[in-house]
Short mmCIF file of C-alpha atoms and ligand atoms in Angstrom, two decimals:
data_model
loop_
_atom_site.label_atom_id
_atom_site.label_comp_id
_atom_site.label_asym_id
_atom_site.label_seq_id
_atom_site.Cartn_x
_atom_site.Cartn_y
_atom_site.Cartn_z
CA UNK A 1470 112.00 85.56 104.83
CA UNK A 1471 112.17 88.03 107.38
CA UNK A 1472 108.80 89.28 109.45
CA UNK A 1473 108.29 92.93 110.21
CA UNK A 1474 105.01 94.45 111.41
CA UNK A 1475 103.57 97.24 109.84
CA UNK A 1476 101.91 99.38 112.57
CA UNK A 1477 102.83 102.44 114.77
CA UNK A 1478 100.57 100.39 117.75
CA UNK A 1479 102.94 99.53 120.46
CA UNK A 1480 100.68 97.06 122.05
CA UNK A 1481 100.39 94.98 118.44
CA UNK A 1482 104.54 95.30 118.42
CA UNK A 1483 105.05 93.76 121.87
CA UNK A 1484 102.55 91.30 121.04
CA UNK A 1485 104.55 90.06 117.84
CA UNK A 1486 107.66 90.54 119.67
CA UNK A 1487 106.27 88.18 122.47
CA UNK A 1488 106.18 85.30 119.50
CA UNK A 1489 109.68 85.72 118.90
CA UNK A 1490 109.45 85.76 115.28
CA UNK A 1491 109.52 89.35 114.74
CA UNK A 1492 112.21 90.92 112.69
CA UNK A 1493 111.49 94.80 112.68
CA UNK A 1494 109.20 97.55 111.90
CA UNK A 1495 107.15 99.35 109.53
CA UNK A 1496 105.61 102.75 109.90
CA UNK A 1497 104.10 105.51 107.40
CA UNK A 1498 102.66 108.57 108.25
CA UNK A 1499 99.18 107.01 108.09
CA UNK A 1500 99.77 104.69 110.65
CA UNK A 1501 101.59 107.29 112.89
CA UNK A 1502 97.87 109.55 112.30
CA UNK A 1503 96.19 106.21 113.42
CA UNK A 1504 97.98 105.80 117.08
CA UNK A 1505 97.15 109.62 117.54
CA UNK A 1506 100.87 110.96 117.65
CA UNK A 1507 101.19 114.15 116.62
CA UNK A 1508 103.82 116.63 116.59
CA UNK A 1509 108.25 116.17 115.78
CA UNK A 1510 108.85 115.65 119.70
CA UNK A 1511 105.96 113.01 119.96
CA UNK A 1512 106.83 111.63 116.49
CA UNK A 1513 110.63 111.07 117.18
CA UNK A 1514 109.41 109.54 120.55
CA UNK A 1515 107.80 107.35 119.38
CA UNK A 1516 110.19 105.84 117.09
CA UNK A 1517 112.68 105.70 120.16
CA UNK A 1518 109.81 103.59 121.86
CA UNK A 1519 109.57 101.29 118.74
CA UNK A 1520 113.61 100.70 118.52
CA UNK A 1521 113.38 99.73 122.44
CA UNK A 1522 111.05 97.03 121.82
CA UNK A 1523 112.20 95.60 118.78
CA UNK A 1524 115.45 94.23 117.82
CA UNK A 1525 116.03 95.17 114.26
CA UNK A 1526 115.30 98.23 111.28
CA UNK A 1527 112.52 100.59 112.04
CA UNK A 1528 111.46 102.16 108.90
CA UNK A 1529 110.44 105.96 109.60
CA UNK A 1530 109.22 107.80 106.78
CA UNK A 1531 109.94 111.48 105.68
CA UNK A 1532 106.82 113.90 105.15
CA UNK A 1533 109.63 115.67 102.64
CA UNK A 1534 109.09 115.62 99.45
CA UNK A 1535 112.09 117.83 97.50
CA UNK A 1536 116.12 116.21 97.70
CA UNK A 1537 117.38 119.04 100.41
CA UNK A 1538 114.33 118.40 102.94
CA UNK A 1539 114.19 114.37 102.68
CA UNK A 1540 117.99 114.36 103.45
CA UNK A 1541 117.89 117.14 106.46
CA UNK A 1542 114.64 114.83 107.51
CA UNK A 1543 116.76 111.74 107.23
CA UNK A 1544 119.67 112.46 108.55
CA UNK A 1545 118.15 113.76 111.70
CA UNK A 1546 115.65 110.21 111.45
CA UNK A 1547 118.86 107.83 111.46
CA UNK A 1548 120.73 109.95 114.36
CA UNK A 1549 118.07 108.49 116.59
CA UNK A 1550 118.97 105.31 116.92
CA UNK A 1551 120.91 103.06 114.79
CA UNK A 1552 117.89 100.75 113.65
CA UNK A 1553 115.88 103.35 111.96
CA UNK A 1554 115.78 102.79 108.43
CA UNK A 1555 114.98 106.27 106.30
CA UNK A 1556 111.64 105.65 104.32
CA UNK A 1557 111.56 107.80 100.84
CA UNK A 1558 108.91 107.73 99.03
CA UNK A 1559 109.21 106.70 95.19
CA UNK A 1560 109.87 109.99 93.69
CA UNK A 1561 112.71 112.52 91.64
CA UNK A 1562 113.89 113.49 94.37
CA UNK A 1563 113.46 110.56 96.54
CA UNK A 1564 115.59 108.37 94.31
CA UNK A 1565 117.97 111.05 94.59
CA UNK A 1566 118.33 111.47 98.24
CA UNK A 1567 118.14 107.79 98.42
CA UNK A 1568 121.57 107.87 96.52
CA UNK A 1569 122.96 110.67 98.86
CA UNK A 1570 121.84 108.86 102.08
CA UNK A 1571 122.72 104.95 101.27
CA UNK A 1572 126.28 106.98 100.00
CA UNK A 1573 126.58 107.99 103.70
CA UNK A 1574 125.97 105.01 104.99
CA UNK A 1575 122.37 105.36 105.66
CA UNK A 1576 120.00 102.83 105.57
CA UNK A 1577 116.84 103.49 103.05
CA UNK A 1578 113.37 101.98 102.31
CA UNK A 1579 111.88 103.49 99.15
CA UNK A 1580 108.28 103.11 99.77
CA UNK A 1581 105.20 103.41 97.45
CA UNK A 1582 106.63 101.74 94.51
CA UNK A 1583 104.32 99.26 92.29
CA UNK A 1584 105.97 99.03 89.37
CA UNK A 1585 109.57 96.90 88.44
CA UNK A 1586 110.91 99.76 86.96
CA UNK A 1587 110.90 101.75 89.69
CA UNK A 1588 112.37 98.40 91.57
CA UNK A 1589 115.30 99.09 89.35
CA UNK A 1590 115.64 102.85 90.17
CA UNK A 1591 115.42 102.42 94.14
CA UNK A 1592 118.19 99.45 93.23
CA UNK A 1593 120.81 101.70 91.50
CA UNK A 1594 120.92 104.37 93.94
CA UNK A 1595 121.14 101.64 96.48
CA UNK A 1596 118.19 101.55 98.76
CA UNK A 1597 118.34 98.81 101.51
CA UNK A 1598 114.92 98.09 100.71
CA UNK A 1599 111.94 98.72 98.63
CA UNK A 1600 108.54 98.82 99.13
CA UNK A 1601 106.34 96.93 96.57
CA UNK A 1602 102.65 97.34 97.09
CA UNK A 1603 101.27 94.45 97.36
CA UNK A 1604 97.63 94.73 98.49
CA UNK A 1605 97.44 98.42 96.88
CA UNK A 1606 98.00 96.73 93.41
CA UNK A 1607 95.47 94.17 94.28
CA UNK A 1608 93.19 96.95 94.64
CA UNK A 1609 93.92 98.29 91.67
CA UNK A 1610 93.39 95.23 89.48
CA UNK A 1611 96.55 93.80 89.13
CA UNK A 1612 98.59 91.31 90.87
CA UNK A 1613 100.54 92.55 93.34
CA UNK A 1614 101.88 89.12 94.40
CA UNK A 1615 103.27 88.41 90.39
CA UNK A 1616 105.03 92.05 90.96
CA UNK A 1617 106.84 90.76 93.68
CA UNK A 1618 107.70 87.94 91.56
CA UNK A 1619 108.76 90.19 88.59
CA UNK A 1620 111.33 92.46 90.80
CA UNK A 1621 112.63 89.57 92.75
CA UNK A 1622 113.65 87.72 89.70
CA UNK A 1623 115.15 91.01 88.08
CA UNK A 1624 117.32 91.58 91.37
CA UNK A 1625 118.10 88.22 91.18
CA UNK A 1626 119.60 88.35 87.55
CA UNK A 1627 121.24 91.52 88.28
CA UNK A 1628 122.51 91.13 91.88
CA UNK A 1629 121.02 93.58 93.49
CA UNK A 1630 121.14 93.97 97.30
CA UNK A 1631 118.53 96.00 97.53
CA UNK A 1632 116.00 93.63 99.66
CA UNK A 1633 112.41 93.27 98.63
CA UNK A 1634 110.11 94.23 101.26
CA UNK A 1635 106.44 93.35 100.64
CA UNK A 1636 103.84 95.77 102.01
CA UNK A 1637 100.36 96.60 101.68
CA UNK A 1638 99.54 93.02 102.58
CA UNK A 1639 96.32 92.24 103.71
CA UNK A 1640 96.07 88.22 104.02
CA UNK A 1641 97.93 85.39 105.82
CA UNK A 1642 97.47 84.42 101.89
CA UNK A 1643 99.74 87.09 100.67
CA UNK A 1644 102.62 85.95 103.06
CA UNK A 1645 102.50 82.76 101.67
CA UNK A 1646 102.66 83.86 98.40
CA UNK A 1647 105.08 86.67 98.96
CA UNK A 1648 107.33 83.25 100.66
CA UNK A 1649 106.82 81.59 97.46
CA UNK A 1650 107.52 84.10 95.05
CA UNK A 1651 111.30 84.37 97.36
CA UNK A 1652 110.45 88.16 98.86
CA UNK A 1653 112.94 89.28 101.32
CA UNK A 1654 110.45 90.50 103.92
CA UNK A 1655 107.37 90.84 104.47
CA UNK A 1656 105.97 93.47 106.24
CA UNK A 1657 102.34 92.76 107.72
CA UNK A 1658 99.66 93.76 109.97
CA UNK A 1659 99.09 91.58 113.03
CA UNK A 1660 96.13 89.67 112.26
CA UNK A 1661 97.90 88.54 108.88
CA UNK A 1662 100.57 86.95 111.12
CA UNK A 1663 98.75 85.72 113.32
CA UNK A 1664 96.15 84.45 110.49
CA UNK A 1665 99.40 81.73 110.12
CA UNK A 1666 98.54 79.96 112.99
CA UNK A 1667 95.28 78.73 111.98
CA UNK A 1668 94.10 75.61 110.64
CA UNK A 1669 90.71 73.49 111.99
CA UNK A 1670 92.22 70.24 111.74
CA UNK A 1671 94.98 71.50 114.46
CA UNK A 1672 92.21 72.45 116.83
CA UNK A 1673 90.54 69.21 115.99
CA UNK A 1674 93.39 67.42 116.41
CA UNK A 1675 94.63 69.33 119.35
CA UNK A 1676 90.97 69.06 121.19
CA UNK A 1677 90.80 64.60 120.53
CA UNK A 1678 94.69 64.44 122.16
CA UNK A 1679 93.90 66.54 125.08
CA UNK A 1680 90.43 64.41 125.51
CA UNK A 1681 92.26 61.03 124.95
CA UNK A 1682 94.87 61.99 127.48
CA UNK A 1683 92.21 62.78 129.87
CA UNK A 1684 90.40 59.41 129.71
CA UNK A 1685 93.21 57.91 130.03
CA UNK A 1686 94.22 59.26 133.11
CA UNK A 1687 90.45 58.82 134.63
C1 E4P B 276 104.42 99.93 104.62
O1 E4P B 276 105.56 100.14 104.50
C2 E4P B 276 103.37 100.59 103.80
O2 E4P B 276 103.33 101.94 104.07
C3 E4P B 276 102.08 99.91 104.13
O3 E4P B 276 102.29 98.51 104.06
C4 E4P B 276 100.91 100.34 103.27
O4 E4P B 276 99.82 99.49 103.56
P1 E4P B 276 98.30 99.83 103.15
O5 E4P B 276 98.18 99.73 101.69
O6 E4P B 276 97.51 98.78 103.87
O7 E4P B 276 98.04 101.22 103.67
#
């Protein structure tokens, strides 16, 4: 299962990066608002920045939201730099520009999508990845974790190579379930990743080693 983190925060990316487990990038326009960049120059900056750090697909999302816009806005995303990956949201026209773009070899995350059957649309016009929801369905009293299931097992049957990228998580939990339930990636804030690392008996055990060692060396 690949790792990407889902901020526009360069400090949290080098700090993932610096673990070496990092596998690429999420951003929305959300998380762009959050890290105060405003403005096309600043925006497609900042993506450049992102793709310097990290070695692999940098999801960028369009603000367009009708077929001729989202592909001028994509096409002029992917020219940046070869590891941005066009984010479309989970619309008409989306899936329709996603066809256009993944037909010019352009690589596409539909994003916002919490239902299989729009798994199966983002599929057949051959998105490189979709975006299930996970902690947004959660939210919304279902279970975004037996989604993931649902439209991994459908690809499965099927073939698709459309990958499933979880998103919206919000737990260390809801990696390990997204690794159980065979997601593709999983896209995740920091804390969530680093959330893995923790367990009390390590720092138990870790704390009676490093004593024993020292009394034995006294
Ligand atoms: C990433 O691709 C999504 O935009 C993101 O994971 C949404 O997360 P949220 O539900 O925490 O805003």
């Amino acid at each position: 299962m690949k790792f990407f983190i889902d901020t526009a925060n360069i400090t949290q990316i080098k700090e993932a990066k610096d673990l070496g487990i990092l596998d690429g990038v999420t951003t929305n326009p959300s998380l762009m608002a959050k890290e105060g960049i405003k403005g096309d120059d600043k925006i497609m900056e900042h993506y450049l920045k992102i793709c310097a750090i990290v070695k692999g697909d940098v999801s960028a999302e369009v603000i367009s939201t009708d077929y001729k816009s989202i592909i001028a806005e994509g096409k002029t995303l992917a020219a940046l730099h070869p590891n941005i990956v066009v984010k479309v949201p989970m619309i008409k026209d989306g899936i329709k520009a996603i066809k256009y773009l993944s037909e010019q070899g352009i690589k596409t995350n539909c994003t916002l999508a919490f239902s299989a059957g729009q798994a199966i649309l983002a599929a057949k016009a051959g998105a490189t990845y979709i975006s299930p929801f996970v902690g947004r369905v959660d939210d919304s009293n279902w279970d975004g974790i037996q989604l993931i299931a649902q439209i991994v097992q459908i690809y499965g049957i099927y073939g698709y190579p459309t990958q499933v990228l979880a998103a919206s998580i919000r737990s260390s939990l809801h990696i390990v379930r997204c690794a159980e339930v065979g997601a593709h990636v999983v896209t995740c804030p920091l804390d969530a990743i680093l959330g893995l690392l923790k367990h009390p008996l390590t720092d138990i055990g870790l704390e009676k080693f490093l004593s024993d060692f020292k009394k034995s060396q006294a």
